[in-house]
Short mmCIF file of C-alpha atoms in Angstrom, two decimals:
data_model
loop_
_atom_site.label_atom_id
_atom_site.label_comp_id
_atom_site.label_asym_id
_atom_site.label_seq_id
_atom_site.Cartn_x
_atom_site.Cartn_y
_atom_site.Cartn_z
CA MET A 1 1.37 48.59 4.78
CA ILE A 2 1.44 45.59 4.24
CA THR A 3 4.19 43.76 5.94
CA VAL A 4 5.90 40.76 4.00
CA THR A 5 7.61 38.10 7.26
CA ALA A 6 10.13 36.13 5.69
CA ARG A 7 10.13 32.40 6.48
CA PRO A 8 12.51 30.85 8.59
CA LYS A 9 14.06 27.80 8.10
CA ALA A 10 14.50 24.96 9.88
CA THR A 11 17.44 23.14 10.76
CA VAL A 12 17.99 19.32 11.28
CA THR A 13 21.18 18.15 13.00
CA ILE A 14 23.41 14.62 14.41
CA HIS A 15 24.26 13.63 17.28
CA PRO A 16 26.62 12.20 18.28
CA ALA A 17 28.01 12.93 14.51
CA ASP A 18 27.75 10.67 11.18
CA PRO A 19 27.95 7.55 10.89
CA VAL A 20 26.74 6.21 13.46
CA PHE A 21 26.25 2.38 14.91
CA ILE A 22 24.35 0.19 15.67
CA GLY A 23 22.87 -0.17 19.09
CA GLU A 24 24.40 3.33 19.41
CA THR A 25 20.99 6.51 21.43
CA VAL A 26 21.23 9.12 18.04
CA THR A 27 18.87 11.70 18.08
CA LEU A 28 18.42 14.74 15.48
CA THR A 29 17.32 18.64 16.56
CA CYS A 30 15.19 20.21 14.91
CA ASP A 31 15.57 24.11 14.64
CA ILE A 32 14.16 26.61 13.85
CA GLY A 33 15.28 30.34 14.41
CA SER A 34 12.85 32.06 15.22
CA GLY A 35 9.26 32.22 16.97
CA HIS A 36 8.62 29.85 20.19
CA HIS A 37 5.72 28.24 20.15
CA TRP A 38 7.14 25.45 16.45
CA GLN A 39 5.29 21.90 16.17
CA TYR A 40 7.96 19.83 14.28
CA ASP A 41 7.42 17.58 11.86
CA TRP A 42 9.94 14.87 10.75
CA PHE A 43 10.10 13.46 6.90
CA LYS A 44 12.06 10.13 6.32
CA ASP A 45 12.97 9.76 2.81
CA SER A 46 10.27 12.07 2.29
CA ASN A 47 7.63 10.00 3.72
CA PRO A 48 6.02 11.13 6.99
CA LEU A 49 7.63 10.47 10.94
CA SER A 50 4.73 9.67 12.92
CA GLU A 51 6.33 8.56 15.80
CA ALA A 52 9.06 12.07 16.14
CA GLN A 53 6.16 14.19 14.78
CA GLN A 54 5.52 17.21 16.52
CA ARG A 55 9.02 16.54 18.67
CA LYS A 56 12.30 19.05 18.13
CA GLU A 57 14.05 16.62 19.28
CA TYR A 58 14.03 12.92 18.01
CA THR A 59 15.45 10.03 19.41
CA ILE A 60 16.26 6.78 18.47
CA SER A 61 17.96 4.66 21.24
CA ASN A 62 19.23 1.96 19.75
CA VAL A 63 19.51 2.90 15.73
CA ALA A 64 19.34 0.00 13.53
CA VAL A 65 19.88 -0.18 9.50
CA SER A 66 16.40 0.15 9.19
CA HIS A 67 16.99 4.67 10.18
CA ARG A 68 19.36 4.77 7.59
CA GLY A 69 17.99 7.46 5.63
CA VAL A 70 17.65 10.93 4.36
CA TYR A 71 15.47 12.72 7.24
CA THR A 72 14.16 16.34 7.01
CA CYS A 73 12.06 18.56 9.46
CA ASN A 74 9.41 21.46 9.23
CA GLY A 75 7.22 23.69 11.50
CA THR A 76 4.35 25.45 12.25
CA GLN A 77 3.08 27.64 15.01
CA SER A 78 -0.22 29.99 15.58
CA THR A 79 1.24 33.20 15.33
CA GLN A 80 3.72 34.64 11.68
CA PRO A 81 5.32 33.66 10.30
CA ARG A 82 2.90 30.15 10.65
CA TYR A 83 5.77 27.75 8.05
CA SER A 84 9.25 27.26 8.25
CA GLU A 85 11.05 26.71 5.86
CA THR A 86 11.52 22.72 4.99
CA SER A 87 15.21 21.90 6.17
CA ASP A 88 18.04 20.75 3.94
CA ALA A 89 18.23 17.27 3.35
CA VAL A 90 20.27 15.38 6.48
CA THR A 91 22.05 12.01 5.35
CA LEU A 92 21.36 9.52 8.22
CA THR A 93 24.67 6.34 8.26
CA VAL A 94 24.43 3.90 10.34
CA SER A 95 27.75 1.41 10.17
CA GLU A 96 28.67 -1.55 11.76
CA LYS A 97 29.37 -1.75 15.57
CA PRO A 98 33.77 0.13 14.95
CA LYS A 99 36.42 -3.01 15.39
CA PRO A 100 39.62 -0.02 16.35
CA GLU A 101 43.09 -1.20 15.37
CA LEU A 102 46.10 -1.45 18.33
CA THR A 103 48.84 -0.93 17.93
CA SER A 104 52.53 0.19 19.21
CA SER A 105 55.52 2.96 18.87
CA HIS A 106 57.50 0.01 19.49
CA LYS A 107 58.39 -2.73 17.38
CA GLY A 108 60.91 -6.32 19.06
CA ALA A 109 61.24 -6.73 22.38
CA ALA A 110 60.86 -3.37 24.39
CA LEU A 111 64.11 -2.08 27.45
CA ILE A 112 63.03 -1.92 31.02
CA GLY A 113 63.37 1.06 31.85
CA LYS A 114 62.10 2.92 28.43
CA PRO A 115 58.98 4.25 27.44
CA VAL A 116 56.58 2.56 25.29
CA VAL A 117 53.37 4.04 23.39
CA LEU A 118 50.69 2.70 22.98
CA TYR A 119 47.95 3.90 20.05
CA CYS A 120 43.92 2.35 19.32
CA LYS A 121 42.89 3.64 15.85
CA LEU A 122 39.32 4.42 14.97
CA ASP A 123 38.92 5.71 11.64
CA GLN A 124 34.85 6.83 12.67
CA SER A 125 34.12 9.73 14.12
CA ALA A 126 34.47 12.15 16.21
CA GLY A 127 34.50 12.07 20.00
CA TRP A 128 35.20 8.44 22.04
CA ARG A 129 36.74 8.05 24.81
CA PHE A 130 39.33 4.52 24.96
CA TYR A 131 39.83 2.07 27.38
CA TRP A 132 42.93 0.27 27.90
CA PHE A 133 43.26 -2.87 29.44
CA LYS A 134 46.15 -5.33 30.17
CA HIS A 135 46.39 -9.27 30.01
CA THR A 136 42.38 -9.47 30.87
CA GLN A 137 39.61 -7.94 29.51
CA SER A 138 38.11 -6.84 32.93
CA PRO A 139 37.43 -3.22 34.77
CA GLU A 140 39.61 -3.93 36.94
CA THR A 141 42.66 -3.30 33.96
CA GLU A 142 41.08 -0.60 32.97
CA THR A 143 42.18 2.62 32.29
CA THR A 144 40.83 5.93 30.18
CA THR A 145 42.43 7.69 28.87
CA GLU A 146 40.71 11.21 26.07
CA THR A 147 42.83 10.48 22.96
CA HIS A 148 43.21 7.13 21.30
CA SER A 149 47.64 6.42 22.37
CA TYR A 150 48.23 5.50 26.11
CA THR A 151 52.35 6.26 27.40
CA ILE A 152 54.08 3.57 29.27
CA SER A 153 56.88 6.18 30.02
CA SER A 154 59.15 3.43 31.63
CA VAL A 155 58.39 -0.23 31.51
CA SER A 156 59.30 -2.67 34.14
CA VAL A 157 59.02 -6.17 33.91
CA SER A 158 54.98 -6.57 34.63
CA GLU A 159 54.10 -4.58 32.29
CA GLY A 160 55.45 -7.57 29.96
CA GLY A 161 51.61 -9.21 28.42
CA GLN A 162 48.60 -9.38 26.35
CA TYR A 163 46.62 -5.93 25.96
CA TRP A 164 43.45 -4.56 24.36
CA CYS A 165 41.90 -1.15 23.22
CA ARG A 166 38.15 -0.21 22.79
CA ALA A 167 36.34 3.20 22.84
CA GLY A 168 34.15 4.70 24.18
CA ARG A 169 30.90 7.40 23.46
CA GLY A 170 27.87 8.56 24.97
CA THR A 171 25.48 8.75 27.78
CA PRO A 172 25.00 5.21 28.34
CA VAL A 173 28.62 4.92 27.75
CA TYR A 174 28.66 3.42 23.35
CA TYR A 175 31.06 0.60 23.64
CA THR A 176 32.91 -1.03 20.34
CA HIS A 177 34.77 -4.01 19.76
CA TYR A 178 37.75 -4.70 21.56
CA SER A 179 40.94 -4.56 19.01
CA ASP A 180 42.33 -7.80 18.93
CA ALA A 181 45.23 -8.42 21.20
CA LEU A 182 48.44 -6.72 21.35
CA TRP A 183 51.69 -8.52 22.94
CA ILE A 184 54.57 -6.91 24.67
CA ASN A 185 57.31 -7.93 24.76
CA VAL A 186 59.93 -6.56 28.01
CA THR A 187 63.72 -8.37 27.75
CA GLY A 188 65.28 -8.33 31.13
CA THR A 189 68.84 -8.31 31.94
CA THR A 190 69.81 -11.37 31.89
CA ARG A 191 69.08 -14.35 29.43
CA SER A 192 65.59 -15.63 28.71
CA ASP A 193 65.97 -18.88 29.82
CA SER A 194 66.67 -17.96 33.02
CA LEU A 195 63.70 -18.37 33.95
CA THR A 196 62.85 -22.21 33.92
CA VAL A 197 59.24 -23.75 34.43
CA SER A 198 58.58 -27.15 34.76
CA PRO A 199 56.47 -28.41 33.06
CA SER A 200 57.52 -26.24 30.59
CA ARG A 201 54.51 -24.83 29.17
CA ALA A 202 52.50 -21.34 28.93
CA GLN A 203 49.42 -23.01 29.58
CA HIS A 204 48.18 -25.61 32.61
CA PHE A 205 45.28 -27.56 34.68
CA SER A 206 43.95 -26.10 37.65
CA ALA A 207 44.63 -28.17 41.06
CA ASP A 208 47.65 -29.08 38.76
CA SER A 209 51.09 -27.90 40.37
CA LEU A 210 53.94 -26.02 39.52
CA SER A 211 58.14 -25.02 38.99
CA LEU A 212 59.78 -22.34 38.59
CA SER A 213 63.56 -21.87 39.13
CA CYS A 214 65.77 -19.45 38.70
CA GLU A 215 69.44 -20.03 37.36
CA GLU A 216 71.67 -17.96 39.42
CA GLN A 217 74.36 -15.66 37.68
CA SER A 218 77.65 -15.61 38.18
CA ASN A 219 77.97 -11.84 38.05
CA SER A 220 74.02 -11.71 40.10
CA THR A 221 72.95 -12.53 44.05
CA GLY A 222 69.42 -13.14 46.11
CA TRP A 223 67.56 -14.05 42.88
CA ARG A 224 63.50 -14.44 43.70
CA VAL A 225 60.80 -15.44 41.95
CA ARG A 226 58.58 -12.80 41.52
CA ARG A 227 54.63 -12.13 39.46
CA TYR A 228 52.46 -9.75 38.23
CA THR A 229 48.41 -10.42 38.42
CA HIS A 230 46.05 -8.12 38.18
CA SER A 231 44.68 -8.58 41.40
CA GLU A 232 47.72 -8.77 43.69
CA LYS A 233 50.63 -6.49 40.70
CA VAL A 234 53.24 -7.34 41.97
CA SER A 235 54.68 -9.73 44.73
CA ASP A 236 57.13 -12.15 45.72
CA CYS A 237 56.86 -15.99 45.87
CA SER A 238 57.42 -16.23 49.23
CA SER A 239 54.82 -13.95 49.73
CA GLY A 240 51.88 -17.49 49.51
CA TRP A 241 51.45 -17.97 46.15
CA GLY A 242 54.29 -20.33 46.38
CA SER A 243 56.89 -22.55 48.58
CA VAL A 244 60.38 -21.05 48.64
CA THR A 245 63.49 -23.07 47.92
CA GLY A 246 67.38 -22.16 47.09
CA SER A 247 65.74 -19.95 44.26
CA THR A 248 62.46 -22.26 43.61
CA CYS A 249 59.13 -21.77 43.90
CA ASN A 250 56.99 -24.45 43.85
CA ILE A 251 52.97 -24.00 43.48
CA SER A 252 51.22 -27.34 44.37
CA SER A 253 48.05 -26.37 43.44
CA LEU A 254 47.19 -24.06 40.95
CA SER A 255 44.31 -21.33 40.12
CA THR A 256 43.19 -19.33 37.55
CA SER A 257 44.29 -16.67 40.01
CA HIS A 258 47.97 -17.77 39.15
CA THR A 259 47.58 -16.20 35.85
CA GLY A 260 50.12 -13.47 34.79
CA VAL A 261 53.09 -12.74 33.75
CA TYR A 262 56.77 -14.16 36.36
CA TRP A 263 59.87 -13.25 36.33
CA CYS A 264 63.17 -13.74 37.86
CA GLU A 265 64.94 -10.98 39.98
CA SER A 266 68.38 -10.17 41.48
CA GLU A 267 69.24 -8.70 45.53
CA SER A 268 69.97 -5.64 42.20
CA GLY A 269 67.58 -5.42 40.33
CA GLU A 270 68.36 -7.31 37.25
CA SER A 271 65.89 -9.66 36.05
CA SER A 272 65.21 -11.96 32.96
CA ASN A 273 62.50 -11.35 30.04
CA PRO A 274 59.90 -12.58 32.01
CA VAL A 275 57.05 -15.63 30.63
CA SER A 276 53.16 -15.31 30.05
CA ILE A 277 51.79 -18.51 32.07
CA THR A 278 47.99 -19.25 31.97
CA VAL A 279 45.25 -20.95 34.98
CA THR A 280 42.74 -22.60 33.33
CA ASN A 281 39.22 -24.32 34.97
CA GLY A 282 38.58 -26.40 31.24
CA ALA A 283 39.34 -28.83 30.08
CA VAL A 284 41.66 -28.17 27.36
CA ILE A 285 44.98 -26.95 27.14
CA LEU A 286 47.76 -25.84 24.43
CA ASP A 287 50.60 -27.06 24.48
CA SER A 288 52.95 -24.30 23.43
CA PRO A 289 56.46 -22.70 24.35
CA VAL A 290 56.38 -20.88 27.78
CA HIS A 291 59.99 -19.44 25.86
CA PRO A 292 60.41 -17.52 22.40
CA VAL A 293 61.29 -19.67 19.41
CA THR A 294 64.01 -19.40 17.70
CA GLU A 295 64.50 -18.84 13.89
CA GLY A 296 65.01 -21.42 11.58
CA ASP A 297 63.89 -24.09 14.56
CA PRO A 298 61.25 -26.48 14.68
CA LEU A 299 57.71 -25.91 16.61
CA THR A 300 55.82 -28.09 17.96
CA LEU A 301 51.78 -27.64 18.66
CA ARG A 302 48.83 -30.53 20.61
CA CYS A 303 45.89 -29.94 22.19
CA LEU A 304 46.15 -31.08 26.17
CA TYR A 305 42.57 -32.60 28.25
CA ARG A 306 42.45 -33.36 31.41
CA ASP A 307 41.75 -36.21 31.70
CA PRO A 308 39.04 -38.17 31.39
CA LYS A 309 40.90 -37.97 27.90
CA PRO A 310 38.87 -37.84 25.31
CA SER A 311 38.96 -41.54 22.59
CA ASN A 312 39.20 -38.55 20.00
CA LEU A 313 41.98 -36.51 19.84
CA THR A 314 41.25 -34.51 16.27
CA ALA A 315 41.16 -30.94 16.91
CA GLU A 316 41.54 -27.93 15.74
CA LEU A 317 44.06 -24.98 15.31
CA TYR A 318 43.87 -21.52 14.87
CA LYS A 319 45.90 -18.45 14.76
CA ASP A 320 44.84 -14.86 15.69
CA GLY A 321 41.24 -16.62 15.40
CA SER A 322 41.85 -17.80 12.04
CA LEU A 323 41.03 -22.25 11.07
CA LEU A 324 45.72 -22.92 11.00
CA GLN A 325 44.53 -27.28 10.47
CA THR A 326 42.11 -30.01 12.11
CA GLN A 327 44.56 -32.97 13.21
CA THR A 328 43.46 -36.02 13.94
CA THR A 329 46.30 -36.34 16.41
CA GLY A 330 45.24 -33.38 17.92
CA GLU A 331 48.74 -31.79 17.31
CA MET A 332 50.54 -29.14 14.52
CA THR A 333 54.63 -28.60 13.54
CA ILE A 334 56.33 -25.91 11.67
CA ARG A 335 59.19 -27.85 10.93
CA THR A 336 61.12 -24.38 10.18
CA VAL A 337 59.68 -21.13 12.35
CA SER A 338 60.09 -17.40 10.97
CA ARG A 339 58.75 -14.48 12.58
CA SER A 340 55.28 -14.12 10.68
CA HIS A 341 55.18 -17.15 12.76
CA GLU A 342 54.09 -14.69 15.71
CA GLY A 343 51.07 -14.46 16.92
CA LEU A 344 48.19 -15.70 19.11
CA TYR A 345 47.59 -19.49 19.22
CA HIS A 346 44.66 -22.13 19.82
CA CYS A 347 43.41 -25.68 19.59
CA LYS A 348 39.70 -26.51 19.90
CA HIS A 349 38.41 -30.21 20.23
CA PRO A 350 34.80 -30.89 18.99
CA GLU A 351 33.55 -32.25 22.86
CA LYS A 352 35.73 -30.22 25.45
CA GLY A 353 35.71 -27.04 23.94
CA LYS A 354 38.81 -24.51 23.71
CA SER A 355 41.60 -23.62 25.41
CA PRO A 356 42.72 -20.38 26.42
CA GLN A 357 45.23 -18.17 24.10
CA SER A 358 49.38 -17.62 24.01
CA TRP A 359 50.97 -15.91 22.65
CA ILE A 360 53.70 -17.35 21.08
CA SER A 361 57.63 -15.14 19.68
CA VAL A 362 59.95 -16.03 17.35
CA THR A 363 63.22 -13.89 17.92
CA GLY A 364 66.22 -14.41 15.39
CA ALA A 365 68.88 -17.24 15.48
CA SER A 366 72.01 -15.90 17.06
CA PHE A 367 75.06 -15.44 15.10
CA SER A 368 78.53 -17.48 15.27
CA VAL A 369 81.19 -18.33 13.26
CA SER A 370 81.23 -21.75 13.62
CA SER A 371 77.53 -21.73 11.96
CA LEU A 372 79.01 -19.68 9.39
CA LEU A 373 81.70 -21.69 8.63
CA SER A 374 79.23 -25.16 7.90
CA SER A 375 76.91 -23.18 6.60
CA LEU A 376 80.27 -22.10 3.58
CA MET A 377 81.46 -25.44 3.42
CA ALA A 378 78.72 -27.41 3.00
CA VAL A 379 77.20 -25.02 0.02
CA SER A 380 80.68 -24.43 -0.75
CA PRO A 381 84.09 -25.75 -0.48
CA TYR A 382 85.31 -23.02 -3.04
CA VAL A 383 83.54 -20.16 -1.02
CA LEU A 384 85.37 -21.42 2.32
CA VAL A 385 88.37 -21.66 0.97
CA THR A 386 88.46 -18.02 -1.65
CA ILE A 387 87.93 -16.12 1.63
CA VAL A 388 90.69 -18.01 4.27
CA LEU A 389 93.37 -17.41 1.13
CA GLY A 390 92.33 -13.59 1.24
CA VAL A 391 93.09 -12.91 4.63
CA LYS A 392 96.38 -15.02 3.87
CA CYS A 393 97.19 -13.00 1.05
CA TYR A 394 96.96 -9.85 3.10
CA ARG A 395 98.57 -10.77 6.48
CA ALA A 396 101.75 -11.88 3.85
CA GLN A 397 101.54 -8.59 1.73
CA GLY A 398 101.74 -6.92 5.31
CA GLU A 399 104.88 -8.99 6.21
CA ASN A 400 106.34 -8.72 2.90
CA SER A 401 105.70 -6.51 0.81
CA GLN A 402 107.69 -8.56 -2.19
CA SER A 403 104.97 -11.31 -1.64
CA SER A 404 103.38 -12.19 -4.24
CA CYS A 405 99.42 -13.04 -3.99
CA GLY A 406 98.50 -14.42 -6.83
CA SER A 407 100.89 -17.14 -6.37
CA LEU A 408 100.76 -17.46 -3.24
CA ILE A 409 96.78 -18.35 -4.43
CA THR A 410 97.67 -20.40 -7.39
CA ASN A 411 100.17 -22.57 -4.69
CA THR A 412 96.80 -22.91 -2.07
CA LEU A 413 94.54 -23.80 -4.35
CA ARG A 414 96.76 -26.53 -5.58
CA TRP A 415 97.52 -28.06 -2.71
CA THR A 416 93.60 -27.84 -1.61
CA PHE A 417 92.29 -29.88 -4.64
CA GLN A 418 94.57 -32.77 -5.25
CA TYR A 419 93.28 -35.73 -5.13
#
């Protein structure tokens, strides 16, 4: 009797799942169902792959674009069946290192005590863990999640500031690029300008002095300056990093450890909107506002230099990493600020280097009756008078049903526009 044994078919699998990324570790496995002593032959784009021969697993520890291609394998052994069928072709796709997008569930400023959810969006394969950073891209501030979301269940003032995320997978861990920074604005219970910063800017040189003052509010007492840093977390000025005089905190000699988020807080727990202060050992800072800018207002940004100042003041100004302008004076003016001007700004000098980044927030213009009437009067006195007449007519009809709106309007218009 002749026994015919079917040849088993090899199967190629790729881990991690396709696509993989430049610099990542990838393993291709050749599985053959039956038999125990297979020797494996690998092929890339139909050509023998000498460095992988005889091995069931082919591991590439630092994958490059050159590893892209179509892979197959088969096997041979000393017993029957001696040969396997060649596997189906599997394509290895190698892509550029990905960069996630960081977004927030909250549009606009987050209210103290309310939840905020951050999302680290990565439209690439599977198996990722997510790493979250607050205020600085430092392991000291890192939080890890298994999913692409991170929830701040009850936002506090110290939660305001810059956030980043990145993803990682594998052993050793392969990391994506960091996302662009996302700024979380936290709204306090008092006016944003109730914390006064002097000098009034977001960036400062180390060894300079800084004063922070809380404006006493009529309905609260016992105001104090507090701050959040990634090393000390939340602390008061009186804890040693500044000297207290009334509701003012003075720092005589700044260091980079003073970089953080600052706010005013009363005995009853009310708080101002936070401000972000950055201290650098570098030679360049950006003179940018410490408080939000109002829509419609002008804004001037300029490079400032540690002594000795350069003779050439030409500098580049950037928003969100993209060059905006090159100015011989080192300063740029936005005549009318709009929401589109929100973002991360820094400046760069060809000799002195570049400043840290600072986030510039834009708030809506406040509404007032007087400003509305002024605008109407400037655009069209007739429109303004028509509105006033409409109100007078309504009141007249309420007082006397026989009153004629037509005669009232005619008489008033004749009086208003006579010369």
